[in-house]
mmCIF file of C-alpha atoms in Angstrom:
data_model
loop_
_atom_site.group_PDB
_atom_site.id
_atom_site.type_symbol
_atom_site.label_atom_id
_atom_site.label_comp_id
_atom_site.label_asym_id
_atom_site.label_seq_id
_atom_site.Cartn_x
_atom_site.Cartn_y
_atom_site.Cartn_z
ATOM 1 C CA MET A 1 19.755 5.763 -4.748
ATOM 2 C CA PRO A 2 17.918 3.364 -1.491
ATOM 3 C CA LYS A 3 19.413 0.650 0.030
ATOM 4 C CA VAL A 4 17.116 -2.044 -0.972
ATOM 5 C CA ALA A 5 13.935 -3.026 -2.820
ATOM 6 C CA TYR A 6 12.107 -3.999 0.105
ATOM 7 C CA HIS A 7 12.244 -5.405 3.631
ATOM 8 C CA LEU A 8 10.646 -8.792 4.487
ATOM 9 C CA ASP A 9 9.403 -10.047 8.060
ATOM 10 C CA LEU A 10 8.209 -13.764 8.037
ATOM 11 C CA PRO A 11 6.435 -15.455 10.596
ATOM 12 C CA GLU A 12 8.619 -18.365 13.043
ATOM 13 C CA THR A 13 5.806 -20.563 11.772
ATOM 14 C CA PRO A 14 3.961 -19.581 8.537
ATOM 15 C CA SER A 15 0.069 -20.422 9.309
ATOM 16 C CA SER A 16 -2.120 -18.189 7.426
ATOM 17 C CA VAL A 17 -3.396 -17.336 4.424
ATOM 18 C CA VAL A 18 -2.685 -13.834 4.327
ATOM 19 C CA VAL A 19 0.690 -11.779 3.266
ATOM 20 C CA PHE A 20 1.055 -8.122 4.418
ATOM 21 C CA ALA A 21 2.523 -5.375 2.251
ATOM 22 C CA SER A 22 3.200 -1.980 2.874
ATOM 23 C CA PRO A 23 4.234 -0.632 -0.002
ATOM 24 C CA HIS A 24 4.212 3.131 0.388
ATOM 25 C CA SER A 25 5.856 2.998 3.592
ATOM 26 C CA GLY A 26 9.604 3.683 2.744
ATOM 27 C CA ARG A 27 11.275 6.380 4.072
ATOM 28 C CA ASP A 28 15.155 6.351 2.261
ATOM 29 C CA TYR A 29 15.275 9.365 0.502
ATOM 30 C CA PRO A 30 19.292 9.422 -0.362
ATOM 31 C CA TRP A 31 20.643 12.368 -0.510
ATOM 32 C CA SER A 32 21.282 12.105 -4.365
ATOM 33 C CA PHE A 33 17.661 12.044 -4.673
ATOM 34 C CA LEU A 34 16.946 15.003 -2.066
ATOM 35 C CA ARG A 35 19.507 17.170 -4.369
ATOM 36 C CA GLY A 36 17.290 16.534 -7.375
ATOM 37 C CA THR A 37 14.073 17.640 -5.965
ATOM 38 C CA ILE A 38 12.743 20.978 -5.828
ATOM 39 C CA LEU A 39 11.232 20.039 -2.657
ATOM 40 C CA ASP A 40 12.360 20.474 0.790
ATOM 41 C CA GLU A 41 12.718 17.288 3.059
ATOM 42 C CA THR A 42 8.819 17.389 4.696
ATOM 43 C CA LEU A 43 6.833 18.112 1.445
ATOM 44 C CA ILE A 44 8.774 15.285 -0.049
ATOM 45 C CA ARG A 45 7.741 13.157 2.151
ATOM 46 C CA SER A 46 3.766 14.683 1.923
ATOM 47 C CA SER A 47 2.182 11.446 -0.388
ATOM 48 C CA GLU A 48 4.161 9.128 1.462
ATOM 49 C CA ASP A 49 2.151 6.234 4.349
ATOM 50 C CA ALA A 50 4.178 7.262 6.787
ATOM 51 C CA PHE A 51 4.049 4.664 9.571
ATOM 52 C CA VAL A 52 1.825 1.980 7.762
ATOM 53 C CA ASP A 53 4.583 -0.469 8.220
ATOM 54 C CA ARG A 54 4.711 -0.023 12.209
ATOM 55 C CA LEU A 55 0.940 -0.047 12.083
ATOM 56 C CA PHE A 56 0.959 -3.805 10.681
ATOM 57 C CA ASP A 57 4.311 -4.983 11.939
ATOM 58 C CA CYS A 58 2.407 -7.532 14.239
ATOM 59 C CA ALA A 59 1.560 -9.295 11.619
ATOM 60 C CA PRO A 60 4.282 -12.108 12.048
ATOM 61 C CA GLN A 61 3.198 -12.848 15.530
ATOM 62 C CA PHE A 62 0.270 -14.131 14.008
ATOM 63 C CA GLY A 63 1.296 -16.102 11.131
ATOM 64 C CA ALA A 64 1.529 -14.237 7.990
ATOM 65 C CA PRO A 65 4.683 -12.431 6.685
ATOM 66 C CA LEU A 66 4.814 -8.584 5.450
ATOM 67 C CA LEU A 67 6.701 -7.106 2.835
ATOM 68 C CA ARG A 68 7.563 -3.503 2.997
ATOM 69 C CA ALA A 69 9.233 -1.300 0.624
ATOM 70 C CA GLY A 70 12.351 0.224 0.969
ATOM 71 C CA ALA A 71 12.082 3.052 -1.730
ATOM 72 C CA PRO A 72 9.950 6.130 -1.125
ATOM 73 C CA ARG A 73 6.984 7.065 -2.990
ATOM 74 C CA ALA A 74 7.960 9.757 -4.344
ATOM 75 C CA PHE A 75 11.073 7.990 -6.003
ATOM 76 C CA LEU A 76 9.082 4.927 -7.112
ATOM 77 C CA ASP A 77 6.004 3.793 -7.150
ATOM 78 C CA LEU A 78 5.236 0.427 -6.318
ATOM 79 C CA ASN A 79 1.493 0.809 -6.854
ATOM 80 C CA ARG A 80 1.471 1.400 -10.370
ATOM 81 C CA SER A 81 2.538 -0.776 -13.600
ATOM 82 C CA SER A 82 6.039 -0.932 -14.729
ATOM 83 C CA ASP A 83 4.777 0.766 -18.065
ATOM 84 C CA GLU A 84 3.011 3.406 -16.274
ATOM 85 C CA LEU A 85 5.923 6.068 -17.776
ATOM 86 C CA ASP A 86 4.933 9.359 -17.841
ATOM 87 C CA PRO A 87 6.014 11.708 -20.974
ATOM 88 C CA ALA A 88 6.056 14.951 -19.335
ATOM 89 C CA LEU A 89 8.386 13.868 -16.731
ATOM 90 C CA ILE A 90 11.244 10.752 -18.631
ATOM 91 C CA GLU A 91 12.759 11.954 -21.793
ATOM 92 C CA GLY A 92 12.080 9.509 -24.667
ATOM 93 C CA VAL A 93 8.824 8.250 -23.748
ATOM 94 C CA ARG A 94 5.481 8.807 -26.029
ATOM 95 C CA ARG A 95 2.144 9.199 -25.002
ATOM 96 C CA THR A 96 -0.201 6.085 -26.031
ATOM 97 C CA GLY A 97 -4.167 6.594 -24.765
ATOM 98 C CA HIS A 98 -5.386 8.157 -21.606
ATOM 99 C CA ASN A 99 -4.034 7.144 -18.179
ATOM 100 C CA PRO A 100 -5.340 9.333 -15.403
ATOM 101 C CA ARG A 101 -2.931 8.391 -12.815
ATOM 102 C CA VAL A 102 0.273 9.170 -15.940
ATOM 103 C CA ALA A 103 -1.623 12.589 -16.736
ATOM 104 C CA SER A 104 -1.785 13.653 -13.002
ATOM 105 C CA GLY A 105 1.937 13.395 -12.193
ATOM 106 C CA LEU A 106 1.151 9.814 -10.710
ATOM 107 C CA GLY A 107 3.114 7.606 -12.364
ATOM 108 C CA VAL A 108 5.421 4.587 -11.745
ATOM 109 C CA VAL A 109 8.133 7.514 -11.314
ATOM 110 C CA PRO A 110 5.875 10.481 -9.802
ATOM 111 C CA ARG A 111 6.303 13.758 -11.232
ATOM 112 C CA VAL A 112 4.645 15.084 -8.148
ATOM 113 C CA VAL A 113 3.657 14.349 -4.885
ATOM 114 C CA ALA A 114 0.435 15.342 -2.858
ATOM 115 C CA ASN A 115 -1.576 17.971 -3.664
ATOM 116 C CA GLY A 116 -0.284 18.230 -7.295
ATOM 117 C CA ARG A 117 3.189 19.614 -5.979
ATOM 118 C CA ALA A 118 6.400 19.193 -8.768
ATOM 119 C CA ILE A 119 8.824 17.038 -7.827
ATOM 120 C CA TYR A 120 11.594 18.177 -10.400
ATOM 121 C CA SER A 121 12.563 20.861 -12.108
ATOM 122 C CA GLY A 122 12.963 19.610 -14.907
ATOM 123 C CA LYS A 123 12.725 16.135 -16.972
ATOM 124 C CA LEU A 124 14.477 12.558 -15.821
ATOM 125 C CA PRO A 125 16.455 9.941 -18.015
ATOM 126 C CA LEU A 126 14.918 6.863 -19.816
ATOM 127 C CA ALA A 127 17.623 5.505 -18.221
ATOM 128 C CA GLU A 128 17.091 7.027 -15.331
ATOM 129 C CA ALA A 129 13.311 5.507 -14.789
ATOM 130 C CA GLU A 130 14.401 1.699 -16.156
ATOM 131 C CA ARG A 131 17.048 1.492 -13.503
ATOM 132 C CA ARG A 132 14.916 2.604 -10.278
ATOM 133 C CA ILE A 133 12.310 -0.063 -12.144
ATOM 134 C CA GLY A 134 14.874 -3.148 -12.520
ATOM 135 C CA LEU A 135 16.561 -2.538 -9.029
ATOM 136 C CA TYR A 136 13.394 -1.490 -7.374
ATOM 137 C CA TRP A 137 10.473 -1.930 -8.843
ATOM 138 C CA LYS A 138 10.825 -5.866 -10.403
ATOM 139 C CA PRO A 139 12.549 -7.239 -6.576
ATOM 140 C CA TYR A 140 9.491 -5.976 -4.732
ATOM 141 C CA HIS A 141 6.973 -7.505 -7.087
ATOM 142 C CA THR A 142 8.911 -10.675 -7.891
ATOM 143 C CA ARG A 143 8.930 -11.470 -4.035
ATOM 144 C CA LEU A 144 5.364 -10.343 -3.590
ATOM 145 C CA GLN A 145 4.537 -13.082 -6.224
ATOM 146 C CA ALA A 146 6.279 -15.516 -4.064
ATOM 147 C CA LEU A 147 5.031 -14.993 -1.144
ATOM 148 C CA LEU A 148 1.347 -15.563 -2.335
ATOM 149 C CA ASP A 149 2.527 -18.775 -4.258
ATOM 150 C CA THR A 150 4.119 -19.967 -1.087
ATOM 151 C CA ALA A 151 0.752 -19.347 0.325
ATOM 152 C CA LYS A 152 -1.457 -20.650 -2.116
ATOM 153 C CA ALA A 153 0.539 -23.842 -2.262
ATOM 154 C CA GLN A 154 0.454 -24.441 1.836
ATOM 155 C CA PHE A 155 -2.866 -23.343 2.622
ATOM 156 C CA GLY A 156 -4.993 -23.655 -0.695
ATOM 157 C CA GLU A 157 -5.557 -20.162 -0.911
ATOM 158 C CA SER A 158 -3.908 -16.632 -0.681
ATOM 159 C CA ILE A 159 -4.928 -13.031 0.105
ATOM 160 C CA LEU A 160 -2.852 -10.147 -0.305
ATOM 161 C CA ILE A 161 -3.758 -7.122 2.024
ATOM 162 C CA ASP A 162 -2.396 -4.095 0.585
ATOM 163 C CA CYS A 163 -2.040 -1.848 3.303
ATOM 164 C CA HIS A 164 -2.389 2.471 2.458
ATOM 165 C CA SER A 165 -3.027 5.356 4.507
ATOM 166 C CA MET A 166 -5.252 8.532 3.307
ATOM 167 C CA PRO A 167 -5.135 11.843 3.859
ATOM 168 C CA HIS A 168 -8.322 13.017 6.884
ATOM 169 C CA GLU A 169 -9.980 15.658 4.049
ATOM 170 C CA ALA A 170 -9.983 12.651 1.240
ATOM 171 C CA VAL A 171 -13.285 11.472 3.037
ATOM 172 C CA GLU A 172 -14.536 15.323 3.258
ATOM 173 C CA SER A 173 -17.009 15.077 0.693
ATOM 174 C CA MET A 174 -18.072 12.094 1.855
ATOM 175 C CA LEU A 175 -20.030 14.277 5.024
ATOM 176 C CA ARG A 176 -22.310 15.750 2.470
ATOM 177 C CA LYS A 177 -23.467 12.654 1.789
ATOM 178 C CA GLY A 178 -24.537 11.857 5.198
ATOM 179 C CA GLY A 179 -23.187 9.786 7.943
ATOM 180 C CA ALA A 180 -20.415 9.236 9.814
ATOM 181 C CA ARG A 181 -17.173 9.632 8.511
ATOM 182 C CA PRO A 182 -14.961 6.569 6.943
ATOM 183 C CA GLN A 183 -12.179 5.532 8.966
ATOM 184 C CA ILE A 184 -11.164 3.037 7.114
ATOM 185 C CA VAL A 185 -11.956 2.241 2.944
ATOM 186 C CA LEU A 186 -11.791 -1.305 1.507
ATOM 187 C CA GLY A 187 -10.849 -1.677 -1.821
ATOM 188 C CA ASP A 188 -11.554 -4.520 -4.208
ATOM 189 C CA ARG A 189 -11.966 -3.173 -7.410
ATOM 190 C CA PHE A 190 -15.678 -3.490 -6.961
ATOM 191 C CA GLY A 191 -15.476 -7.069 -6.488
ATOM 192 C CA ALA A 192 -12.988 -8.060 -9.529
ATOM 193 C CA SER A 193 -10.274 -8.615 -6.647
ATOM 194 C CA ALA A 194 -11.198 -10.536 -4.048
ATOM 195 C CA ALA A 195 -14.136 -13.177 -3.562
ATOM 196 C CA PRO A 196 -17.639 -11.287 -1.827
ATOM 197 C CA GLU A 197 -17.026 -13.359 1.705
ATOM 198 C CA ILE A 198 -13.269 -12.309 2.250
ATOM 199 C CA VAL A 199 -14.020 -8.693 2.297
ATOM 200 C CA GLU A 200 -16.821 -8.564 4.319
ATOM 201 C CA LEU A 201 -14.413 -10.800 7.108
ATOM 202 C CA VAL A 202 -12.070 -8.734 6.280
ATOM 203 C CA GLU A 203 -14.992 -5.514 6.870
ATOM 204 C CA GLN A 204 -16.107 -7.126 10.027
ATOM 205 C CA ALA A 205 -12.485 -7.012 12.068
ATOM 206 C CA PHE A 206 -12.860 -3.598 11.233
ATOM 207 C CA SER A 207 -16.140 -2.668 12.459
ATOM 208 C CA ARG A 208 -15.536 -5.122 15.608
ATOM 209 C CA ALA A 209 -12.523 -2.852 16.397
ATOM 210 C CA GLY A 210 -15.441 -0.061 16.176
ATOM 211 C CA LEU A 211 -14.039 1.499 12.904
ATOM 212 C CA VAL A 212 -16.011 2.924 10.709
ATOM 213 C CA VAL A 213 -15.981 1.195 7.060
ATOM 214 C CA ALA A 214 -17.019 2.112 3.563
ATOM 215 C CA ARG A 215 -15.730 -0.294 0.201
ATOM 216 C CA ASN A 216 -14.345 1.325 -3.202
ATOM 217 C CA SER A 217 -15.114 5.390 -2.382
ATOM 218 C CA PRO A 218 -12.545 6.949 -2.870
ATOM 219 C CA PHE A 219 -10.530 4.378 -3.311
ATOM 220 C CA ALA A 220 -11.418 1.034 -4.965
ATOM 221 C CA GLY A 221 -7.595 -0.164 -5.344
ATOM 222 C CA ALA A 222 -4.998 0.914 -8.290
ATOM 223 C CA TYR A 223 -2.395 -1.627 -9.832
ATOM 224 C CA THR A 224 -1.569 -3.886 -7.137
ATOM 225 C CA THR A 225 -5.228 -5.663 -6.277
ATOM 226 C CA MET A 226 -5.947 -5.102 -9.985
ATOM 227 C CA HIS A 227 -2.994 -7.408 -11.061
ATOM 228 C CA TYR A 228 -2.689 -10.090 -7.714
ATOM 229 C CA GLY A 229 -6.233 -9.934 -7.329
ATOM 230 C CA ARG A 230 -7.493 -13.512 -8.791
ATOM 231 C CA PRO A 231 -10.788 -15.165 -6.936
ATOM 232 C CA SER A 232 -11.022 -17.792 -9.872
ATOM 233 C CA ARG A 233 -7.636 -18.783 -9.324
ATOM 234 C CA ARG A 234 -7.896 -18.430 -5.358
ATOM 235 C CA GLN A 235 -5.650 -15.523 -5.003
ATOM 236 C CA HIS A 236 -6.914 -12.334 -3.200
ATOM 237 C CA ALA A 237 -6.619 -9.142 -3.360
ATOM 238 C CA ILE A 238 -7.661 -6.513 -0.870
ATOM 239 C CA GLN A 239 -6.400 -2.979 -0.655
ATOM 240 C CA ILE A 240 -7.237 -1.208 2.737
ATOM 241 C CA GLU A 241 -6.934 2.912 3.591
ATOM 242 C CA ILE A 242 -6.575 3.992 6.828
ATOM 243 C CA ASP A 243 -7.669 7.838 7.933
ATOM 244 C CA ARG A 244 -4.250 8.895 8.752
ATOM 245 C CA GLY A 245 -5.647 11.736 11.282
ATOM 246 C CA LEU A 246 -6.506 8.281 13.571
ATOM 247 C CA TYR A 247 -2.912 7.824 14.272
ATOM 248 C CA MET A 248 -0.359 11.099 13.063
ATOM 249 C CA ASP A 249 0.204 14.529 12.426
ATOM 250 C CA GLU A 250 -0.047 14.849 8.812
ATOM 251 C CA ALA A 251 1.518 18.384 8.430
ATOM 252 C CA ALA A 252 4.507 17.185 10.846
ATOM 253 C CA ILE A 253 4.358 13.734 9.497
ATOM 254 C CA LYS A 254 4.693 12.794 13.162
ATOM 255 C CA PRO A 255 2.806 9.597 15.313
ATOM 256 C CA ASN A 256 -0.009 12.211 17.079
ATOM 257 C CA GLY A 257 -1.071 11.006 20.942
ATOM 258 C CA ASP A 258 -3.310 8.677 19.539
ATOM 259 C CA PHE A 259 -0.884 6.438 17.817
ATOM 260 C CA HIS A 260 0.098 3.531 20.456
ATOM 261 C CA ALA A 261 -3.785 2.931 21.236
ATOM 262 C CA PHE A 262 -4.686 2.959 17.559
ATOM 263 C CA ARG A 263 -1.556 0.478 16.532
ATOM 264 C CA ARG A 264 -2.831 -1.433 20.116
ATOM 265 C CA LEU A 265 -6.622 -1.163 18.941
ATOM 266 C CA LEU A 266 -5.087 -2.419 14.628
ATOM 267 C CA ARG A 267 -3.117 -5.463 16.448
ATOM 268 C CA GLY A 268 -6.414 -7.111 17.125
ATOM 269 C CA VAL A 269 -7.507 -6.411 13.599
ATOM 270 C CA ILE A 270 -4.466 -7.816 12.007
ATOM 271 C CA ALA A 271 -4.831 -10.886 14.553
ATOM 272 C CA GLU A 272 -8.439 -10.869 12.954
ATOM 273 C CA ILE A 273 -7.504 -11.189 9.321
ATOM 274 C CA ALA A 274 -4.704 -13.043 9.742
ATOM 275 C CA ALA A 275 -6.998 -15.923 11.465
ATOM 276 C CA ILE A 276 -9.573 -15.995 8.101
ATOM 277 C CA GLY A 277 -7.508 -18.993 6.743
ATOM 278 C CA HIS A 278 -7.610 -20.735 9.943
ATOM 279 C CA ARG A 279 -11.894 -20.507 10.106
ATOM 280 C CA GLU A 280 -12.213 -21.610 7.163
ATOM 281 C CA GLN A 281 -10.015 -24.486 7.466
ATOM 282 C CA ARG A 282 -11.657 -25.161 10.299
ATOM 283 C CA LEU A 283 -15.188 -24.753 8.553
ATOM 284 C CA ALA A 284 -13.867 -27.387 5.628
ATOM 285 C CA ALA A 285 -13.479 -29.807 8.697
ATOM 286 C CA GLU A 286 -16.635 -29.661 10.424
#
C-alpha cells in the first residue's frame, strides 16, 4: 500500500487565503499494486499529473499551504466522490443511474488509465475499494477541508487552487475554432464554484506571465471544485489544468528541457495568486 495518504507543506507564517492542492501527482506505486495490474510501469503512470507537485512546491514561500497526494491516481482518484464506485470493476456494487465518469472507468477506484487502457484483468473486492477510501481518500479530504477552514477563520475567506495537468492533445480540437491553443484551462464549474472576481484575478496572473488561458473547456472541474466551491460561504474553488507539453516529455514521463524555465515562470504566477487575499485586505483597509 502507499506509505501515506498525503504530504503537507506548510508556510512558516501563514499569510494567504489560498490553499494549493495536487490530488493527482502521487507517485508511490507499491509493488503489490504493480504486481496486480496488467500495465507496465510507464503506462500505469499515464493518467498521473506527473511533476505538478514540483511546479507548485514554492507555494509555502508565499504564505500558502500545499497539499500533495501520496497515493497515485491509478490506485485511487481523489478528484472523485467516495461513492463513485464502478460496478464493472468492483464486486457487489450495483449500477445506480448514469454517471459518465464511472461509466468510462474513471470512478474513485479507476478501472482504466489514459486512453481507456484497462488497469486490471478482473474485478476487485468491495472491501479493497473501501480500504483504499478509508486509508487515503478520507484523510486527504479531511485535511483539505481543515486547511480551508483554517484559512477562512484567519482571513475571512478561503480559496482552493486545485492543480492538475492535461495532455497536450487535450486542447487539439480547440485549434479548429481559431485562435491560439490554450495552455492553461481554469475550471470554476461555469461560475458555480468561485466568485467571478477571484477567477478573473487568477486568469490575469497566468495571462501576465504570457500564457494563453481558457475557461471551463474542455475541463470545468470535477468533484473537488463541485464539493468545495461554496462562494456564498466565502469558500471558493478553482481547478487549474496545465498543458503537459510545456514542461514534460509525455511519452517518457520525464521533465523536458523547458521544465526549469517553466517552473521559474510559474513561481511568479503562484506568488500573484497567493497574494489575492492580501490585495483584498489592502483594498478593504483603504
